């Protein structure tokens, strides 16, 4: 199982039946393919879709119907289509139950940085700021460390923030970590790794939950 | 009143230096034919307002690459490396807004208002001190309305009165831009006589539309982008 | 011909083919019935209609389709229906060519008062303020004097204003009067009345156009 | 997720003292059945937000006449002499706004914004000095967003997910109120399974709707008002 597959396999469990969910561009958007075909969820896409679903069959692909990631999605039963102002009204009115989103950095206060690396990468913030600031629950999907092996879970983000104190949970290739009033709490490990090893790959201080298995206090 | 025009007539109304909104999020809703005519006529010094810059070699990227655009107001150009390069080289002035804020700035102009109060990005680096307003005990960011001289839109169907129906994810910014621009030009592959639509199904009432261009066919620009198909 | 019929018969000529027109509650809303059935106009009604037309035939009346005056209108070919925010966006974006509206008072600067008589009548302003302030051309339809014979066309309105300097033309049962940079100019008389008599029924100073017949410089 | 509820359940969620938006311009769009249940359950001290007060003895006027309403935020009550009398007697507190401004205040809340800048009524008696804002060299009136705890709406058709389709002139304030209220209750005589509507035809996406009440039939309240028929 690849690193991405490990994250996605775990992340898919975050989606509860009957919920409205936005899946960010990149890794999060691939979660859809881990859901059973008949799963009761409405995927919101910020370009104006509620009820986006898996890529359409080749003969059914519609060049006038993509999601925000550019995929030629199909529509679930009961889907609706609307303009960008209504789409972001849904976001800003906190009608989304969950957004899964990528990160450059995330920190122990739940701050998120995922849109800009000054001097290197600044293609615009798109819909990320409003999603991060206004969704009831934000789950970050990210590799635990960057390609140089440096921690992405920091004591305090150094890059420009997307939104402050917005993240509830971080799912990496190594662990599931909740942002709580008492700092970061490791809820699950997704690989065989000691507490000390996990802490070493993490700049922020980690607390290790005493109980076993998934448990969410965020 | 029939609003039909030829594509040449319709685009000839746009002078160099104009401020032009262009519908579309990625391909869907992008009025490729109107853009192509603007490329052919060659107006310069344009300020474009569009969600994204399309992809290199496509849509408004052609106008940018052809040097007709001096300024782009947008939300995200991550899929267009040419536009990013031109921005980084200082050859294209880009103003970014959060996507829903751009939509709302346009819609605010479209509603005949002048600005709105928001908390989006209030304490982020996109907010300057002079954008902040203390009002009735709270602090807000003031986002000013964004209007334009022209809007170029694609509608799946239209009638002579300018009533528009969009399809799929091609709605996106178009109804907002139709409200916000002083002169609205629409292309459609399906032009009908008034009475064709159920009145409740019309997305943009004809009152907002000035010029309707009938397209004989849709070029390959409007088709599936192969590298976005997941194999 | 009644006083109302005289005003309406003249007022109907204000509607030019191809235009978008709002007809205020009361007298103005009755103009519709003076238009030929095939006339090329789109009647805007602020409750969310573009293309409202004459009262539906009894068997076609729809209890879910009224205009802002409460009439069970029919819809013309190419009519559209929309919410109140879009309806007033059409108004505030000055997409209406003409609004015909009633008045308690109108004055030589084109100020209009038609919504409130302090202490006597204040049922709310409805859509009048936005129509008056934002329509490209406002034509007032009113009896020349009130029921006590007192002038309604004043030097300066005394009632709370609906909007300032908004009126282009006043059509009364006696005359057609334009609001111009040089004050009020009488364009037509609708009855056999001398200049002096007309002035006597008018508080504001009237200028009498030298030419004959309809002529609009507003 | 099925949002179907009985009318008793749906209305029981409303406590006394709640702030309740009610759709409708005159009769069309007025949710007479939901209003009747609110009358039956008897919650008091309500603040209602509706375009008008319906006519005496009808719609929200019943709630007003029954003493359940302490405050009404509206645009025009000229067709309801009872409401005017209660206002003049000081028994009903009424706040008036220009119609499009009321719509826009509601829509502003619905868009998750906090206020907007306008020039409507800027120099009229409806504007107090403390409403004025000097901003970037211009003077605007600040209109604050208007939200509510509940919205009661009538839809011509709905599905279990809360997707709504309105008909005729019954659209009016309903899509705006659906966005602006924290808890949105809809009555419909035509409840369908998801998939019944073309996605482009849906006026209010289900994301905004919390509770859908299926009406077995429409009472005479919803019918033609005889004195509005021109003979």
PDB file of C-alpha atoms in Angstrom, chain C residues 25 30 33 46-49 55 61-72 81-86 88 92 115-116 118 120-127 129-130 133-134 160-162 164, chain D residues 25-29 75-78 84 87 96-101 103-104 107 118-126 154 167-173 175-176 218 222-225 228-230:
ATOM      1  CA  UNK C  25     -49.306  50.004  -7.873  1.00  0.00           C
ATOM      2  CA  UNK C  30     -53.716  49.881 -15.216  1.00  0.00           C
ATOM      3  CA  UNK C  33     -54.670  47.284 -20.402  1.00  0.00           C
ATOM      4  CA  UNK C  46     -40.710  43.829  -8.395  1.00  0.00           C
ATOM      5  CA  UNK C  47     -41.990  40.622  -6.827  1.00  0.00           C
ATOM      6  CA  UNK C  48     -39.912  38.690  -9.355  1.00  0.00           C
ATOM      7  CA  UNK C  49     -41.309  38.857 -12.867  1.00  0.00           C
ATOM      8  CA  UNK C  55     -54.783  39.498 -16.267  1.00  0.00           C
ATOM      9  CA  UNK C  61     -55.513  32.266 -13.406  1.00  0.00           C
ATOM     10  CA  UNK C  62     -52.750  30.894 -11.195  1.00  0.00           C
ATOM     11  CA  UNK C  63     -52.984  31.650  -7.461  1.00  0.00           C
ATOM     12  CA  UNK C  64     -49.187  31.377  -7.354  1.00  0.00           C
ATOM     13  CA  UNK C  65     -48.655  34.090  -9.952  1.00  0.00           C
ATOM     14  CA  UNK C  66     -49.461  37.685  -9.095  1.00  0.00           C
ATOM     15  CA  UNK C  67     -47.766  40.957  -9.875  1.00  0.00           C
ATOM     16  CA  UNK C  68     -46.693  43.405  -7.172  1.00  0.00           C
ATOM     17  CA  UNK C  69     -50.157  44.961  -7.250  1.00  0.00           C
ATOM     18  CA  UNK C  70     -51.789  41.606  -6.513  1.00  0.00           C
ATOM     19  CA  UNK C  71     -53.266  41.053  -9.996  1.00  0.00           C
ATOM     20  CA  UNK C  72     -53.405  37.521 -11.413  1.00  0.00           C
ATOM     21  CA  UNK C  81     -39.271  34.497 -12.919  1.00  0.00           C
ATOM     22  CA  UNK C  82     -36.696  35.105 -10.191  1.00  0.00           C
ATOM     23  CA  UNK C  83     -36.188  35.963  -6.540  1.00  0.00           C
ATOM     24  CA  UNK C  84     -36.540  39.396  -4.928  1.00  0.00           C
ATOM     25  CA  UNK C  85     -32.792  39.983  -4.771  1.00  0.00           C
ATOM     26  CA  UNK C  86     -32.421  39.512  -8.526  1.00  0.00           C
ATOM     27  CA  UNK C  88     -34.093  44.559  -7.265  1.00  0.00           C
ATOM     28  CA  UNK C  92     -30.583  49.060  -8.893  1.00  0.00           C
ATOM     29  CA  UNK C 115     -44.924  56.879   0.379  1.00  0.00           C
ATOM     30  CA  UNK C 116     -45.665  58.562   3.653  1.00  0.00           C
ATOM     31  CA  UNK C 118     -46.532  61.535   8.724  1.00  0.00           C
ATOM     32  CA  UNK C 120     -51.703  59.690   8.718  1.00  0.00           C
ATOM     33  CA  UNK C 121     -50.334  57.129   6.313  1.00  0.00           C
ATOM     34  CA  UNK C 122     -47.171  55.099   6.706  1.00  0.00           C
ATOM     35  CA  UNK C 123     -47.655  51.534   5.522  1.00  0.00           C
ATOM     36  CA  UNK C 124     -44.000  51.186   4.459  1.00  0.00           C
ATOM     37  CA  UNK C 125     -42.074  52.190   1.368  1.00  0.00           C
ATOM     38  CA  UNK C 126     -42.186  48.869  -0.500  1.00  0.00           C
ATOM     39  CA  UNK C 127     -40.186  49.032  -3.715  1.00  0.00           C
ATOM     40  CA  UNK C 129     -37.616  54.160  -3.207  1.00  0.00           C
ATOM     41  CA  UNK C 130     -35.378  51.928  -5.302  1.00  0.00           C
ATOM     42  CA  UNK C 133     -33.889  56.409  -7.296  1.00  0.00           C
ATOM     43  CA  UNK C 134     -32.569  54.019  -9.937  1.00  0.00           C
ATOM     44  CA  UNK C 160     -40.843  62.939   3.177  1.00  0.00           C
ATOM     45  CA  UNK C 161     -39.222  62.245  -0.173  1.00  0.00           C
ATOM     46  CA  UNK C 162     -39.198  58.931  -1.955  1.00  0.00           C
ATOM     47  CA  UNK C 164     -34.621  63.353  -4.991  1.00  0.00           C
TER      48      UNK C 164
ATOM     49  CA  UNK D  25     -45.098  38.208  -1.395  1.00  0.00           C
ATOM     50  CA  UNK D  26     -48.818  38.506  -0.821  1.00  0.00           C
ATOM     51  CA  UNK D  27     -50.262  35.006  -1.049  1.00  0.00           C
ATOM     52  CA  UNK D  28     -47.767  33.307  -3.384  1.00  0.00           C
ATOM     53  CA  UNK D  29     -45.014  31.704  -1.345  1.00  0.00           C
ATOM     54  CA  UNK D  75     -41.482  46.454   3.613  1.00  0.00           C
ATOM     55  CA  UNK D  76     -45.159  47.301   3.183  1.00  0.00           C
ATOM     56  CA  UNK D  77     -48.355  46.488   5.074  1.00  0.00           C
ATOM     57  CA  UNK D  78     -50.747  48.667   3.062  1.00  0.00           C
ATOM     58  CA  UNK D  84     -51.747  49.153  10.499  1.00  0.00           C
ATOM     59  CA  UNK D  87     -49.032  49.501  14.714  1.00  0.00           C
ATOM     60  CA  UNK D  96     -39.782  48.981   7.667  1.00  0.00           C
ATOM     61  CA  UNK D  97     -37.144  48.640   4.963  1.00  0.00           C
ATOM     62  CA  UNK D  98     -37.237  49.368   1.266  1.00  0.00           C
ATOM     63  CA  UNK D  99     -38.198  46.104  -0.399  1.00  0.00           C
ATOM     64  CA  UNK D 100     -34.984  45.419  -2.261  1.00  0.00           C
ATOM     65  CA  UNK D 101     -32.954  46.443   0.766  1.00  0.00           C
ATOM     66  CA  UNK D 103     -34.179  41.287   0.299  1.00  0.00           C
ATOM     67  CA  UNK D 104     -30.516  42.232   0.178  1.00  0.00           C
ATOM     68  CA  UNK D 107     -29.356  37.649   1.179  1.00  0.00           C
ATOM     69  CA  UNK D 118     -25.583  51.123  -0.566  1.00  0.00           C
ATOM     70  CA  UNK D 119     -26.776  54.503  -1.780  1.00  0.00           C
ATOM     71  CA  UNK D 120     -30.477  53.667  -1.540  1.00  0.00           C
ATOM     72  CA  UNK D 121     -32.185  56.236   0.666  1.00  0.00           C
ATOM     73  CA  UNK D 122     -28.808  57.729   1.521  1.00  0.00           C
ATOM     74  CA  UNK D 123     -30.159  61.254   1.865  1.00  0.00           C
ATOM     75  CA  UNK D 124     -33.696  60.352   2.876  1.00  0.00           C
ATOM     76  CA  UNK D 125     -35.378  60.237   6.250  1.00  0.00           C
ATOM     77  CA  UNK D 126     -34.892  56.454   6.484  1.00  0.00           C
ATOM     78  CA  UNK D 154     -43.479  27.048   0.760  1.00  0.00           C
ATOM     79  CA  UNK D 167     -43.308  28.276  -8.987  1.00  0.00           C
ATOM     80  CA  UNK D 168     -44.668  31.499 -10.431  1.00  0.00           C
ATOM     81  CA  UNK D 169     -44.191  34.596  -8.289  1.00  0.00           C
ATOM     82  CA  UNK D 170     -43.861  32.392  -5.194  1.00  0.00           C
ATOM     83  CA  UNK D 171     -40.063  32.495  -5.469  1.00  0.00           C
ATOM     84  CA  UNK D 172     -39.687  36.049  -4.086  1.00  0.00           C
ATOM     85  CA  UNK D 173     -37.877  35.999  -0.694  1.00  0.00           C
ATOM     86  CA  UNK D 175     -34.362  31.310  -1.677  1.00  0.00           C
ATOM     87  CA  UNK D 176     -32.811  34.199   0.262  1.00  0.00           C
ATOM     88  CA  UNK D 218     -53.550  22.773  -0.172  1.00  0.00           C
ATOM     89  CA  UNK D 222     -53.732  29.045  -1.205  1.00  0.00           C
ATOM     90  CA  UNK D 223     -56.460  29.843  -3.710  1.00  0.00           C
ATOM     91  CA  UNK D 224     -57.432  32.879  -5.760  1.00  0.00           C
ATOM     92  CA  UNK D 225     -58.327  35.945  -3.666  1.00  0.00           C
ATOM     93  CA  UNK D 228     -57.937  40.803  -6.544  1.00  0.00           C
ATOM     94  CA  UNK D 229     -59.662  39.586  -9.688  1.00  0.00           C
ATOM     95  CA  UNK D 230     -60.349  42.478 -12.017  1.00  0.00           C
TER      96      UNK D 230
END
